[in-house]
mmCIF file of C-alpha atoms and ligand atoms in Angstrom:
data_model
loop_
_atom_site.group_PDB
_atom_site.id
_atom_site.type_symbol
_atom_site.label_atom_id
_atom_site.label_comp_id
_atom_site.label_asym_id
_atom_site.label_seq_id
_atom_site.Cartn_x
_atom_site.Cartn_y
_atom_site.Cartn_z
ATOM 1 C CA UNK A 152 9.545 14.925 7.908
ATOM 2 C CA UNK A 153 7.055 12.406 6.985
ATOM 3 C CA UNK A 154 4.088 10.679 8.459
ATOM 4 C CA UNK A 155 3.240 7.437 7.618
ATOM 5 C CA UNK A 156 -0.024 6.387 6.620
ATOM 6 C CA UNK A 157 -0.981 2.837 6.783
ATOM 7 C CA UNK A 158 -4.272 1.555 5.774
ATOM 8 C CA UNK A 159 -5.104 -1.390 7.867
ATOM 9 C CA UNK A 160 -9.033 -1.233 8.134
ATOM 10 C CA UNK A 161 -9.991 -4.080 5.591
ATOM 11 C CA UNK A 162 -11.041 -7.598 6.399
ATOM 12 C CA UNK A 163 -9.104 -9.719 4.477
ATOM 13 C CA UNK A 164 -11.952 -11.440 2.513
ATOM 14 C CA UNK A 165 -10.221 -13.148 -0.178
ATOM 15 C CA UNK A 166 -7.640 -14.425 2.857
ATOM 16 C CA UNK A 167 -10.415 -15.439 4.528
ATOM 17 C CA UNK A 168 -8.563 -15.661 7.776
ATOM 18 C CA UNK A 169 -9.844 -11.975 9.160
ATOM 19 C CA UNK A 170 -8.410 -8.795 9.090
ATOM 20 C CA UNK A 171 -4.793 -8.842 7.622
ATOM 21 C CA UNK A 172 -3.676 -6.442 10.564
ATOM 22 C CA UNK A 173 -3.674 -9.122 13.019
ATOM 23 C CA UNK A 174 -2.545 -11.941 10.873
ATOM 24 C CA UNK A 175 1.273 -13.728 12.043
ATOM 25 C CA UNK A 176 3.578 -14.484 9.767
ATOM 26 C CA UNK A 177 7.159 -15.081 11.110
ATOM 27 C CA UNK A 178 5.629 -14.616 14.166
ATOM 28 C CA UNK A 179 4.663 -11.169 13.778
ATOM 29 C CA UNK A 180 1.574 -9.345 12.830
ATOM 30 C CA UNK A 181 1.176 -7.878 9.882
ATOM 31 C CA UNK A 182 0.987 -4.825 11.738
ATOM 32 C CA UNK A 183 4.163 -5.492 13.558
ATOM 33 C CA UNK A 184 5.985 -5.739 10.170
ATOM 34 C CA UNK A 185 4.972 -2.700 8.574
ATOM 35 C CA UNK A 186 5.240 -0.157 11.726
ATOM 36 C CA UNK A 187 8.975 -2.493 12.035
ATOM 37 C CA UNK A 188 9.862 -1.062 8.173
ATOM 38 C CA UNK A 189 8.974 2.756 9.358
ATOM 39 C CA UNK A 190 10.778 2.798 12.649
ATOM 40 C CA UNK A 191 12.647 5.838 11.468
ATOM 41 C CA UNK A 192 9.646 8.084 10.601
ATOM 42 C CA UNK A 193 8.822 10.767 12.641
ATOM 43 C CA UNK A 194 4.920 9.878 12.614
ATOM 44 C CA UNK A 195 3.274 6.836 12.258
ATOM 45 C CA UNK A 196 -1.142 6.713 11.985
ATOM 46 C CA UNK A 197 -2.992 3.392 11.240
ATOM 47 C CA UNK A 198 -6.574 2.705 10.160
ATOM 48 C CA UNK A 199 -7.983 -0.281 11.995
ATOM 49 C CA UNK A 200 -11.080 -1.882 11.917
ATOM 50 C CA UNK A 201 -13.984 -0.236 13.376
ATOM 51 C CA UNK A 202 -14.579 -2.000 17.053
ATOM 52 C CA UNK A 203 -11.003 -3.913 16.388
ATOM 53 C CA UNK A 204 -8.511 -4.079 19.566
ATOM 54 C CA UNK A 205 -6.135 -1.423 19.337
ATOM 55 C CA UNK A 206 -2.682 -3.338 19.708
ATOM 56 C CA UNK A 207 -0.384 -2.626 22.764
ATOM 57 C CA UNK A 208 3.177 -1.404 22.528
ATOM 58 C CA UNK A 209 3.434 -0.311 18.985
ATOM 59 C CA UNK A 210 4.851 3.259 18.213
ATOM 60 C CA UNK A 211 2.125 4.238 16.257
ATOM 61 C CA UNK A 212 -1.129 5.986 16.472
ATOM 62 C CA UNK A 213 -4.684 4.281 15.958
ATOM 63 C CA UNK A 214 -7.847 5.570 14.488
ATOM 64 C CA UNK A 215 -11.081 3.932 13.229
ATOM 65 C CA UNK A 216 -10.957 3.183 9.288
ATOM 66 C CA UNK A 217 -13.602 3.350 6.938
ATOM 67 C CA UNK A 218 -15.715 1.619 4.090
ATOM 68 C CA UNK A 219 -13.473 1.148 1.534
ATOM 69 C CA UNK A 220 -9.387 1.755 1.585
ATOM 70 C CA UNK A 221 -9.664 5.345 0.152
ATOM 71 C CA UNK A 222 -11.983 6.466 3.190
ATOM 72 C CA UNK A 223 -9.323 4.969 5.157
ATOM 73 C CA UNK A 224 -6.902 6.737 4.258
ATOM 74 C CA UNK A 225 -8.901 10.147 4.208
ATOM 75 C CA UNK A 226 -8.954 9.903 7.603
ATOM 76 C CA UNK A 227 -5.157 9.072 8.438
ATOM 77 C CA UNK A 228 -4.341 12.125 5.759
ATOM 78 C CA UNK A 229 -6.431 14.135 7.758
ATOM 79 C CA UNK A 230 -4.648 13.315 11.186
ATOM 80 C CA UNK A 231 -1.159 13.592 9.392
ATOM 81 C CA UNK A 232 0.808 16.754 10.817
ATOM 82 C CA UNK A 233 3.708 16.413 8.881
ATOM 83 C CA UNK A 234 4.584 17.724 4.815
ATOM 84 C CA UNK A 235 5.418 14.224 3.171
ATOM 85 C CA UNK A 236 2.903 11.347 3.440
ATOM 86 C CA UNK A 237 3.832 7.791 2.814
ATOM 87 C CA UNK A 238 1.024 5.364 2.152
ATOM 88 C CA UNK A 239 1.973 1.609 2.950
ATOM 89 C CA UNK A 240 -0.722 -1.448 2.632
ATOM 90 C CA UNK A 241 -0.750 -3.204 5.952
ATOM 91 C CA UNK A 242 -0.782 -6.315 3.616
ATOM 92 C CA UNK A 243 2.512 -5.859 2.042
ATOM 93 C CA UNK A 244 5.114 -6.837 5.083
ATOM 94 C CA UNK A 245 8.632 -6.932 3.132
ATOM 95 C CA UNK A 246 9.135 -3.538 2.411
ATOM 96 C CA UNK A 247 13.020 -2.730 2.186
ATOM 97 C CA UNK A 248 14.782 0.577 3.282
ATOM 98 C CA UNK A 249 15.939 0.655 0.368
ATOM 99 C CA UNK A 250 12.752 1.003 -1.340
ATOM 100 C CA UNK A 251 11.350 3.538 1.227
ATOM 101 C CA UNK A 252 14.552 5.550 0.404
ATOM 102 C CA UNK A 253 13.484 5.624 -3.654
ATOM 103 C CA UNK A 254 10.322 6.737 -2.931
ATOM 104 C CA UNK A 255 11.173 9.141 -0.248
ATOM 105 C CA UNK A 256 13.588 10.655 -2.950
ATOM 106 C CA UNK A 257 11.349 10.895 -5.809
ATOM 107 C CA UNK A 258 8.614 12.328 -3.844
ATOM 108 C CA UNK A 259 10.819 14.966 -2.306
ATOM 109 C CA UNK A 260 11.528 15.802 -5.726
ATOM 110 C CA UNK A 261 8.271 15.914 -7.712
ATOM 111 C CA UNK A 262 5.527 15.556 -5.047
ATOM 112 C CA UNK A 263 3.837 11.983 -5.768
ATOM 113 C CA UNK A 264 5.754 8.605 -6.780
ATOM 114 C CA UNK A 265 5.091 4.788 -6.427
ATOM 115 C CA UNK A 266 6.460 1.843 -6.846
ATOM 116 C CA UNK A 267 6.522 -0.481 -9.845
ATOM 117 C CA UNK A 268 7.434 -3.668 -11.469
ATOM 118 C CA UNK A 269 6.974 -5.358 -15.369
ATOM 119 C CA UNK A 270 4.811 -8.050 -15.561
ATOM 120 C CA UNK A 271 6.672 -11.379 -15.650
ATOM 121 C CA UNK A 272 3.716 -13.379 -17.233
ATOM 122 C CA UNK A 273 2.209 -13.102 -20.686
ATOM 123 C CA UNK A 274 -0.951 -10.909 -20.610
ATOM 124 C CA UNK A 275 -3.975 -12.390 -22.314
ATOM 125 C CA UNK A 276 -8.236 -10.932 -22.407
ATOM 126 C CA UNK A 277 -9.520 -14.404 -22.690
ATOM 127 C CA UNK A 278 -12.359 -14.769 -25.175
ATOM 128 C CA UNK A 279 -15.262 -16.632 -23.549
ATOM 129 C CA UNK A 280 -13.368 -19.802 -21.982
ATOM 130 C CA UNK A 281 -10.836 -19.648 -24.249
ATOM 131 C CA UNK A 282 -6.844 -17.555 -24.805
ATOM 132 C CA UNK A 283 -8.185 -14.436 -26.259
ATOM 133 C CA UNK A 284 -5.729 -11.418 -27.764
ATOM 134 C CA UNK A 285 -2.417 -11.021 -25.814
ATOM 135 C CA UNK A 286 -1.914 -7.738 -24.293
ATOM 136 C CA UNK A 287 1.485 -6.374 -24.652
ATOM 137 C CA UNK A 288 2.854 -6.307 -21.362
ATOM 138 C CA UNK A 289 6.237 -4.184 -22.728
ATOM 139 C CA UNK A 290 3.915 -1.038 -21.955
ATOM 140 C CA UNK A 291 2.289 -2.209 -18.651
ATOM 141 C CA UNK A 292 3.372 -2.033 -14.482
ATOM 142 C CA UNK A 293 2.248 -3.462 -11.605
ATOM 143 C CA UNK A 294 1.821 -0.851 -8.560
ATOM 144 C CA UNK A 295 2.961 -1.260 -5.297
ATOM 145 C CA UNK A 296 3.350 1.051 -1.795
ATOM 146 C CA UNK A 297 4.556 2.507 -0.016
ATOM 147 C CA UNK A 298 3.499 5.900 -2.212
ATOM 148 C CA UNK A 299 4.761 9.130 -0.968
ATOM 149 C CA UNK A 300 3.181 12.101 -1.475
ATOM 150 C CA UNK A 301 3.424 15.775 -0.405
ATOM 151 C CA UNK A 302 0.265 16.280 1.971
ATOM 152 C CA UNK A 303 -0.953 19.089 0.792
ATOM 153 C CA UNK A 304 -1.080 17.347 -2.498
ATOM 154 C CA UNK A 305 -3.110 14.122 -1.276
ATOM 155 C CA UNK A 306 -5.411 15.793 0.784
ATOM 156 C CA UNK A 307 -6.519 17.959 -1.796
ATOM 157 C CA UNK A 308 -6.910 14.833 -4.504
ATOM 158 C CA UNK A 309 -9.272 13.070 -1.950
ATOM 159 C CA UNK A 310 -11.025 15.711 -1.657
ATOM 160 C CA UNK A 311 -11.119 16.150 -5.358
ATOM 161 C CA UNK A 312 -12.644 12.158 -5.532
ATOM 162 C CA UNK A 313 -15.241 12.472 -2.463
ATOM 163 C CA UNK A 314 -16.514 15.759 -4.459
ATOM 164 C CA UNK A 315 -16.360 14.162 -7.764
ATOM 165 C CA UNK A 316 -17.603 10.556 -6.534
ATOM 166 C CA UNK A 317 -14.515 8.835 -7.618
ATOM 167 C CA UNK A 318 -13.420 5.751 -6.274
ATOM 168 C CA UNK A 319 -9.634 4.262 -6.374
ATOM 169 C CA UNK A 320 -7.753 1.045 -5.444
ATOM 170 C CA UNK A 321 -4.843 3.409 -4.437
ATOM 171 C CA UNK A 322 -3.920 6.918 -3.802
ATOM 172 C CA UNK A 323 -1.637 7.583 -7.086
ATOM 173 C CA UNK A 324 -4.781 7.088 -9.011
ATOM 174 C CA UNK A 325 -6.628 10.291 -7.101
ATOM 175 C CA UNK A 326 -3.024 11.774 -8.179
ATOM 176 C CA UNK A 327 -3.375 11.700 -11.710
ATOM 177 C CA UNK A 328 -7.377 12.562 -11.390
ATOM 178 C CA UNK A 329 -6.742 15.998 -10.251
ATOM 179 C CA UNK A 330 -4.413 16.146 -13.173
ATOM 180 C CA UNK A 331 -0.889 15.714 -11.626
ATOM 181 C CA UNK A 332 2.273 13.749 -12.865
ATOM 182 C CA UNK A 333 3.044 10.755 -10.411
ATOM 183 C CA UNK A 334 6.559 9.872 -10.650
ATOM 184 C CA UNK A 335 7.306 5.889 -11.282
ATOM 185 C CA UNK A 336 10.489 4.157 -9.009
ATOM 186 C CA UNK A 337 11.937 0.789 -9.552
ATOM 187 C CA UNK A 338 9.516 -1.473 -6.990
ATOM 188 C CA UNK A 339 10.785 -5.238 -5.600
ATOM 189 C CA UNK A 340 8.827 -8.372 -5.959
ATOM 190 C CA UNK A 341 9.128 -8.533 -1.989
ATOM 191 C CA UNK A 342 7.176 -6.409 -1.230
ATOM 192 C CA UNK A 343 3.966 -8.250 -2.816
ATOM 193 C CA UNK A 344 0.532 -7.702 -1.316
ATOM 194 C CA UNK A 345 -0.614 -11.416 0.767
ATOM 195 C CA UNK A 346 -4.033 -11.056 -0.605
ATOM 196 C CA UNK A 347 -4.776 -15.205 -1.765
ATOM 197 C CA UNK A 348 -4.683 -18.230 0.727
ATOM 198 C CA UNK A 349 -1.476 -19.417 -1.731
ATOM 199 C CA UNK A 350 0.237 -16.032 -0.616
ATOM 200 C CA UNK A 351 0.927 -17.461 2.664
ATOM 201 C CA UNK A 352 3.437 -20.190 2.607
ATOM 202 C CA UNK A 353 5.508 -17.495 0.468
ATOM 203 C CA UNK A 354 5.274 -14.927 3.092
ATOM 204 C CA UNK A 355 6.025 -17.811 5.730
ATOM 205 C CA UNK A 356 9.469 -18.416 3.916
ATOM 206 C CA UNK A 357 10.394 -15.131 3.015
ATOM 207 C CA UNK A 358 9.940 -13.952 6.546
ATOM 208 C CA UNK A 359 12.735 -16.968 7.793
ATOM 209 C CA UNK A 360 15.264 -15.062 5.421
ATOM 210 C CA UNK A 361 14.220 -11.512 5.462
ATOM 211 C CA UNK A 362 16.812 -8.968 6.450
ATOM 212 C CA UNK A 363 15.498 -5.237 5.430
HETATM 213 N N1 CTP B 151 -8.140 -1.305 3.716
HETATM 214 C C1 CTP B 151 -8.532 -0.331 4.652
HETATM 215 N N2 CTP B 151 -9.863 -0.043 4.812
HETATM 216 C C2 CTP B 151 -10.798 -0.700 4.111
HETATM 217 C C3 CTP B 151 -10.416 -1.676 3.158
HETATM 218 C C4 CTP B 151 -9.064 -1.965 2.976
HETATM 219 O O1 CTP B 151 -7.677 0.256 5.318
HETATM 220 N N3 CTP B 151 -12.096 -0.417 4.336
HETATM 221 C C5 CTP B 151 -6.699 -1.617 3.578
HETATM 222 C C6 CTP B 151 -6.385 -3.092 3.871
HETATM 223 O O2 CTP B 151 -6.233 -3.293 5.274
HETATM 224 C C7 CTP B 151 -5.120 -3.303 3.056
HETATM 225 C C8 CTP B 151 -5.331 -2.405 1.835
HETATM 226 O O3 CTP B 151 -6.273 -1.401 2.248
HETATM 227 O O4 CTP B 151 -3.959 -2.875 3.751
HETATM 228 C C9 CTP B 151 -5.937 -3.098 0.629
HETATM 229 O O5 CTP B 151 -5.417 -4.365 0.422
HETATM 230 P P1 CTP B 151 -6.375 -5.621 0.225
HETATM 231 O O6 CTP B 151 -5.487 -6.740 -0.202
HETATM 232 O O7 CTP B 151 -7.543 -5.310 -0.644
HETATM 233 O O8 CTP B 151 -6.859 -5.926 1.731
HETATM 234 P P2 CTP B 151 -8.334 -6.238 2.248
HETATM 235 O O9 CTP B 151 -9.272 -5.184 1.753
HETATM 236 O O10 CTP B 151 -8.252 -6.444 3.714
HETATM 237 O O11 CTP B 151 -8.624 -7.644 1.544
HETATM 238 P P3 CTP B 151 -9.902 -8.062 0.654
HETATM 239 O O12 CTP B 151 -10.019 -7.038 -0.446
HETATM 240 O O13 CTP B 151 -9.558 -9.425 0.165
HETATM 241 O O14 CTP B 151 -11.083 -8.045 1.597
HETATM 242 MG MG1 MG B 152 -9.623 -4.914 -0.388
#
């Protein structure tokens, strides 16, 4: 039984084009895509902008999100009522059930996992303006959602960060703070985050062919 928490409360700045919820591509929301990849679960919560319109005719439950994406999703993890969590960007619409299945089945069986992919680029820290030393990128991931948790488990990490002052880009991270294992699953370049202007057209012609 899971409830799925998606954090949809940001504004899109490096879009520039307002909050991502409410953004169409393939003539759909953002939203719409993501609560259209969990119609199976059992419980669906979103974080939306404070003062934003809630949306009509969605099968999912709204609240008001916070500062930053963790206090976000502090809130949905506090409205979940069910013993697995899944935590999905609102800014990553192709999300496969086939990839929801991977991480549903790692998390069942060790408690936290996430998606992730190698790098396909070389990895360089430039030096001034210049190519600097290469970083091997053998030994590095990329991290994507959704990332499924048990409950218990994430609630009691955020908690850990708001009483320790820690801040993280995603929940995983709060994971591995309190000192648990997080489980790694094979992730799919679909399912990037739109997050530059350049993201778009992509998104526009994956969504003409996408069949999840
Ligand atoms: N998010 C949220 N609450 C916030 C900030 C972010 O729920 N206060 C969500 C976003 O809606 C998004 C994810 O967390 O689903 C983070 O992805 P990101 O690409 O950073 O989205 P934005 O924060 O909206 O974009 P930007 O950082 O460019 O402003
Ligand atoms: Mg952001």
């Amino acid at each position: 039984m899971v409830s799925v928490l998606i954090p949809a409360a940001g504004n899109g700045e490096r879009l520039g084009l307002g909050p991502k919820a409410f953004l169409r591509v393939g003539g759909k929301t953002l939203l719409e895509w993501a609560v259209d990849a969990f119609r199976e679960a059992a419980e669906v919560l979103v974080a939306l902008p404070p003062g934003a319109p809630v949306p009509k005719g969605l099968r999912a439950t709204f609240l008001e999100g916070g500062r930053s994406r963790q206090e976000s999703v502090s809130r949905l993890l506090e409205a979940a009522s069910l013993p697995l969590v899944l935590v999905h960007d609102v800014a990553r619409p192709f999300v496969s059930q086939r990839l929801v299945g991977r991480v549903l089945e790692a998390t069942r069986a060790t408690g936290a996992a996430v998606p992730v992919l190698p790098l396909p680029d070389t990895l360089i820290r430039p030096e001034g303006e210049g190519y600097g030393e290469v970083v091997p990128r053998e030994a590095l991931r990329l991290v994507q959602t959704p990332q499924g948790f048990f409950t218990a488990l994430l609630r009691e990490a955020h908690a850990y960060a708001r009483k320790r002052g820690l801040s993280a880009t995603d929940d995983a991270q709060l994971v591995r703070a309190l000192g648990y294992p997080v489980a790694l699953v094979e992730g799919e370049r679909a399912a990037f985050k739109i997050t530059y202007p350049e993201d778009l057209p992509l998104a526009e012609a994956l969504a003409r062919v996408w069949n999840a």
